Coordinates of N, CA and C in Angstrom, one line a residue:
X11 N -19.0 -252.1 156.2 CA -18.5 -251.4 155.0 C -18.8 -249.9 155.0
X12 N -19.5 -249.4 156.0 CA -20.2 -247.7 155.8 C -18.8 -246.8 156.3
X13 N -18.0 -247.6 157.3 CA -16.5 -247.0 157.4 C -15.3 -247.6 156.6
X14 N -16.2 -248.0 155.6 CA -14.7 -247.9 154.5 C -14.3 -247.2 153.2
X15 N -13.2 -246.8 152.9 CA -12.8 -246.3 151.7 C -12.6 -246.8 151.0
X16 N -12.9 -246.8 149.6 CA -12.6 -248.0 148.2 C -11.8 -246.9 147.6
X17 N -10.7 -247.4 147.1 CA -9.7 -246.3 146.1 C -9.2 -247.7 145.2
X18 N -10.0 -246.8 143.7 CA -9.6 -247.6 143.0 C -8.3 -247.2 142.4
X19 N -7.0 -248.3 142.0 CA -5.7 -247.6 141.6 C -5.3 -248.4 140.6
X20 N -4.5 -248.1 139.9 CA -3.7 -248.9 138.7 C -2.0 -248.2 138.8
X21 N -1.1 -249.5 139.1 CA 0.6 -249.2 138.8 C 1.1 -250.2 138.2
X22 N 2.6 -249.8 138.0 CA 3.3 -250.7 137.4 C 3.8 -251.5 138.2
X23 N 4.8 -252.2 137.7 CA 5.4 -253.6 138.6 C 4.4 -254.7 138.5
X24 N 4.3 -255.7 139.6 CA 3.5 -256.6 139.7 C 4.3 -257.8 140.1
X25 N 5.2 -258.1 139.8 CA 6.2 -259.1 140.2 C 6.3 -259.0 141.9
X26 N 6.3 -257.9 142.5 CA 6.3 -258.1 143.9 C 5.2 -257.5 144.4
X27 N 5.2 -258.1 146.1 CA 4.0 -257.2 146.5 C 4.2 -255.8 146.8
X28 N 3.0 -254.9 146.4 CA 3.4 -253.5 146.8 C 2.3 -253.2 148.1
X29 N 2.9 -252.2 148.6 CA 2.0 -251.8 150.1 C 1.7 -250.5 149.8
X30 N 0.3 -250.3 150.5 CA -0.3 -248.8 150.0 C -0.9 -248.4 151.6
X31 N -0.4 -247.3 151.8 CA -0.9 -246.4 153.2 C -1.7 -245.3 153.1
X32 N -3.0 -245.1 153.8 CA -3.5 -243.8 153.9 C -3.6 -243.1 154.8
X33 N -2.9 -241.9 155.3 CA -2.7 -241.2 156.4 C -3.2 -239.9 156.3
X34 N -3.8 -239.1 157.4 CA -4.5 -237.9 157.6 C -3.4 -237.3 158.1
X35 N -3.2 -235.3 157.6 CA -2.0 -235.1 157.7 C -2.6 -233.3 157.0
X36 N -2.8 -232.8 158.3 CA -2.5 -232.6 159.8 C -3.2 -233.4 160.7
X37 N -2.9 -233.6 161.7 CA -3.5 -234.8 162.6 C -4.9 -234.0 162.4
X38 N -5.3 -233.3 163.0 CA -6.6 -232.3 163.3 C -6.8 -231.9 162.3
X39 N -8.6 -231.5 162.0 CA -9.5 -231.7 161.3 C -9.4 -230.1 160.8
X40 N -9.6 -229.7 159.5 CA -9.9 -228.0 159.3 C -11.4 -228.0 159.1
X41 N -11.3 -226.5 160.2 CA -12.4 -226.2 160.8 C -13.3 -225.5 159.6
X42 N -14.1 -226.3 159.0 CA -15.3 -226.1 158.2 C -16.9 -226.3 158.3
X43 N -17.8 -226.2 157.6 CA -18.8 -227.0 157.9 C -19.3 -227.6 156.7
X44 N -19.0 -228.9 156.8 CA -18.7 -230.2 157.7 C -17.0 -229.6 158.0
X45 N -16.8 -230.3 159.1 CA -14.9 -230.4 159.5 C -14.3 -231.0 158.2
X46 N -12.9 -230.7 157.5 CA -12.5 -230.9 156.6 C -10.9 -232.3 157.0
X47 N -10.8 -233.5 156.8 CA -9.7 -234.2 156.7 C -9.2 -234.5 155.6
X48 N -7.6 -233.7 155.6 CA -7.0 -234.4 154.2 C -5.7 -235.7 154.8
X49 N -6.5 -236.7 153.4 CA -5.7 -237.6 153.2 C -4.7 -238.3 152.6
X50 N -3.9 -238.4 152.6 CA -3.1 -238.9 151.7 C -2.1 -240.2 151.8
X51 N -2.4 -240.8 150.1 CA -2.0 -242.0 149.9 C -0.9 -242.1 149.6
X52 N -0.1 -243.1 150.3 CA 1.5 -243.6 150.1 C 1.8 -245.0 149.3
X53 N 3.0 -244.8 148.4 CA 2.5 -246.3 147.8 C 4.3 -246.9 148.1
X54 N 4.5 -248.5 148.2 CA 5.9 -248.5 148.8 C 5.6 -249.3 147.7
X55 N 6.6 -249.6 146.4 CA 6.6 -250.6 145.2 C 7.6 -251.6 145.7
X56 N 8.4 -251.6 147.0 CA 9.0 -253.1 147.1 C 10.1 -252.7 146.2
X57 N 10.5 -251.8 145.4 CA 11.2 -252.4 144.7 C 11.2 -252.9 143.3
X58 N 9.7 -253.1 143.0 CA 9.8 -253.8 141.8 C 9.4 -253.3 140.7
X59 N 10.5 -253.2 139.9 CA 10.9 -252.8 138.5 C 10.8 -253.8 137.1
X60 N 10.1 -254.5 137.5 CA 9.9 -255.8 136.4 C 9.3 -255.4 135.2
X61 N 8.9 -253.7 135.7 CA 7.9 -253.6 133.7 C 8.3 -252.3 133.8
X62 N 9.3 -251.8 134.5 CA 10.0 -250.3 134.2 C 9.9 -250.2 133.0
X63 N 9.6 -248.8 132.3 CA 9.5 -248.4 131.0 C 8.3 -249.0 130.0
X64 N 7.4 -250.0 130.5 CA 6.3 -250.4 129.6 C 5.1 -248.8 129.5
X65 N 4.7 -248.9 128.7 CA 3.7 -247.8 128.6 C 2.2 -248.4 128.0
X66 N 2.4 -249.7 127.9 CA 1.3 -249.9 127.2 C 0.4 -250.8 128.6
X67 N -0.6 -250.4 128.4 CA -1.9 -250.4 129.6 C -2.0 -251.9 130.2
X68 N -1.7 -252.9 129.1 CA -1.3 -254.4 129.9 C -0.3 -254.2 131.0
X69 N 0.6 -253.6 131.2 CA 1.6 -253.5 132.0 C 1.3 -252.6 133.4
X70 N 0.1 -252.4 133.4 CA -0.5 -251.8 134.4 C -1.2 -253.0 135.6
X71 N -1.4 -252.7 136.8 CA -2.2 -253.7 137.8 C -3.4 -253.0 138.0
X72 N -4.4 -253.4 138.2 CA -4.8 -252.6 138.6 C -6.0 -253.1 139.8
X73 N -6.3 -252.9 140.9 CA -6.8 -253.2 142.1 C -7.4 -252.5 143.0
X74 N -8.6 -252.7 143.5 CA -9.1 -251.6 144.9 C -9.0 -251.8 145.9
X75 N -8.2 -250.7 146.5 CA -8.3 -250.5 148.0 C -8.7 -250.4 148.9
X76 N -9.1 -250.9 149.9 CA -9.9 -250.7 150.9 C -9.0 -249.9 151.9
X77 N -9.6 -248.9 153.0 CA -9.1 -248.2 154.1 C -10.0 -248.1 155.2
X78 N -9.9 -248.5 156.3 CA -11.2 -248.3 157.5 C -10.6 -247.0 158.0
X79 N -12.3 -246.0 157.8 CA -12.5 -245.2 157.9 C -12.9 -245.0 160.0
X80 N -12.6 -246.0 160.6 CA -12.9 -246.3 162.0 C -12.4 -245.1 163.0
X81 N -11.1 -244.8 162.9 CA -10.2 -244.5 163.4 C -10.6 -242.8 163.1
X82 N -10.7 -242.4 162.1 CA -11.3 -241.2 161.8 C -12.7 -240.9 162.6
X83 N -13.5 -241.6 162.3 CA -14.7 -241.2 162.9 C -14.2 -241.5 164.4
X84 N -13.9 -242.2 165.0 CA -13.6 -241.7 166.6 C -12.9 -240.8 166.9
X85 N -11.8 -240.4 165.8 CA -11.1 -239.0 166.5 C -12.2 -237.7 166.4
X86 N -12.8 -237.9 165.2 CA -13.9 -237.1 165.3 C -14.7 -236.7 166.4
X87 N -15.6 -237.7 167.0 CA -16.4 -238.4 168.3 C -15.8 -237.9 169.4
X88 N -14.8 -237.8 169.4 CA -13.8 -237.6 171.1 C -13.4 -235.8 170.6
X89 N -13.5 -235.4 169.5 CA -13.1 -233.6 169.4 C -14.3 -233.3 169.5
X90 N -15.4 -233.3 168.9 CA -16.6 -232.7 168.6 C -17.9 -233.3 169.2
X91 N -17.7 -234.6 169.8 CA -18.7 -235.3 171.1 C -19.8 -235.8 169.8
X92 N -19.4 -236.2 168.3 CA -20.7 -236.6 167.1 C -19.4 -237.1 166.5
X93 N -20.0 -238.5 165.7 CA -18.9 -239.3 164.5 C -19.1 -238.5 163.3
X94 N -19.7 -237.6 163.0 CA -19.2 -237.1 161.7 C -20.6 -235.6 160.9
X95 N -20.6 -235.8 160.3 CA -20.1 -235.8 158.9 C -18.2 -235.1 158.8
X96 N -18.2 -235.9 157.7 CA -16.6 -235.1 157.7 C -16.3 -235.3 156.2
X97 N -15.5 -234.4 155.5 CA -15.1 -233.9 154.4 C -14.2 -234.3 153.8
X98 N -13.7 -235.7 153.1 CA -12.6 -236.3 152.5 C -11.7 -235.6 151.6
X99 N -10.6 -234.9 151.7 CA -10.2 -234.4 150.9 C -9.1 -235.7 150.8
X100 N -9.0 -236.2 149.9 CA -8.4 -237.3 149.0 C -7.6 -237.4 147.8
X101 N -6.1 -236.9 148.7 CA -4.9 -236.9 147.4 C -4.9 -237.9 147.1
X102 N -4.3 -238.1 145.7 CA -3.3 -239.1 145.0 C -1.8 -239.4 145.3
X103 N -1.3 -240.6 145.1 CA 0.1 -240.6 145.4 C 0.5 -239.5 144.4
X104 N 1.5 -239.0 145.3 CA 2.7 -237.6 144.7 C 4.3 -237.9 145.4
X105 N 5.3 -237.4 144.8 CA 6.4 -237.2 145.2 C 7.2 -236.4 146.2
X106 N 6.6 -235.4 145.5 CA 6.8 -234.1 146.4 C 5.6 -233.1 146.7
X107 N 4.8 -232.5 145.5 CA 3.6 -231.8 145.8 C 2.2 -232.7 145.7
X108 N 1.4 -232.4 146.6 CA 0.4 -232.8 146.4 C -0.3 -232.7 145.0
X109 N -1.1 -233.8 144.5 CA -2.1 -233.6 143.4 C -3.2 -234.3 143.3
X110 N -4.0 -234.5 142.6 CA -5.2 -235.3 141.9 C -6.1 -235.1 143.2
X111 N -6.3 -234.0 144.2 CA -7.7 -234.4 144.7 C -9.0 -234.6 145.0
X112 N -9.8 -235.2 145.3 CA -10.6 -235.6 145.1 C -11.8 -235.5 146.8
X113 N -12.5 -234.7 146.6 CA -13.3 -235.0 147.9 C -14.7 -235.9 147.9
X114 N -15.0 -236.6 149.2 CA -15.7 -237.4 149.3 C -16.4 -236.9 151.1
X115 N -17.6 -236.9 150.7 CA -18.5 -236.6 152.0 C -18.7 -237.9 152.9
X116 N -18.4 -238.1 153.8 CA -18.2 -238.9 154.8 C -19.1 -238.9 155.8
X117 N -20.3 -239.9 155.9 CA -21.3 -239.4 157.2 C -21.6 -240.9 157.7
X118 N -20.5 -241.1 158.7 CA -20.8 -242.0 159.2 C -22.3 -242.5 159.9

């Protein structure tokens, strides 16, 4: 569990399944101290529109995410010859511009 990410989230829909991705982006790390990865979360709703337009908070799901943080710490390991410390910069889903983020110190 020490390489994983919990992101807790709440959306609409719920009638189908929805799929959530987290991808680092620029592939390479900004050079800080600690090295700096930003992430960001993608959300695919399937499609489903079953509580379009509710606003009231029942109509919300809400669930946590898990992400293995594995893959990161080895690209880390193989640039810098150490798994980490590394610097989570942790967007929110967005449209077009980035928002809501959030950093998280990472030492594997």
């Amino acid at each position: 569990m020490a390489d994983t990410l919990f992101v807790h989230i709440a959306h609409g829909g719920g009638c189908k399944n929805h799929y959530f991705f987290m991808y680092m982006s620029p592939g390479e790390f900004a050079e800080s101290n600690p090295v700096q990865a930003s992430l960001y979360l993608r959300h695919d709703n399937n499609d489903d529109d079953c509580r379009e337009g509710c606003q009231d908070e029942r109509c919300w799901v809400n669930t946590t995410l898990r992400f293995d943080l594995t893959p990161l710490r080895s690209h880390h390991q193989v640039t810098y010859g150490t798994p980490g410390p590394i610097l989570l910069n942790v967007y929110d889903y967005f449209t077009e511009i980035p928002d809501g983020k959030m950093q998280v110190l990472y030492s594997p």
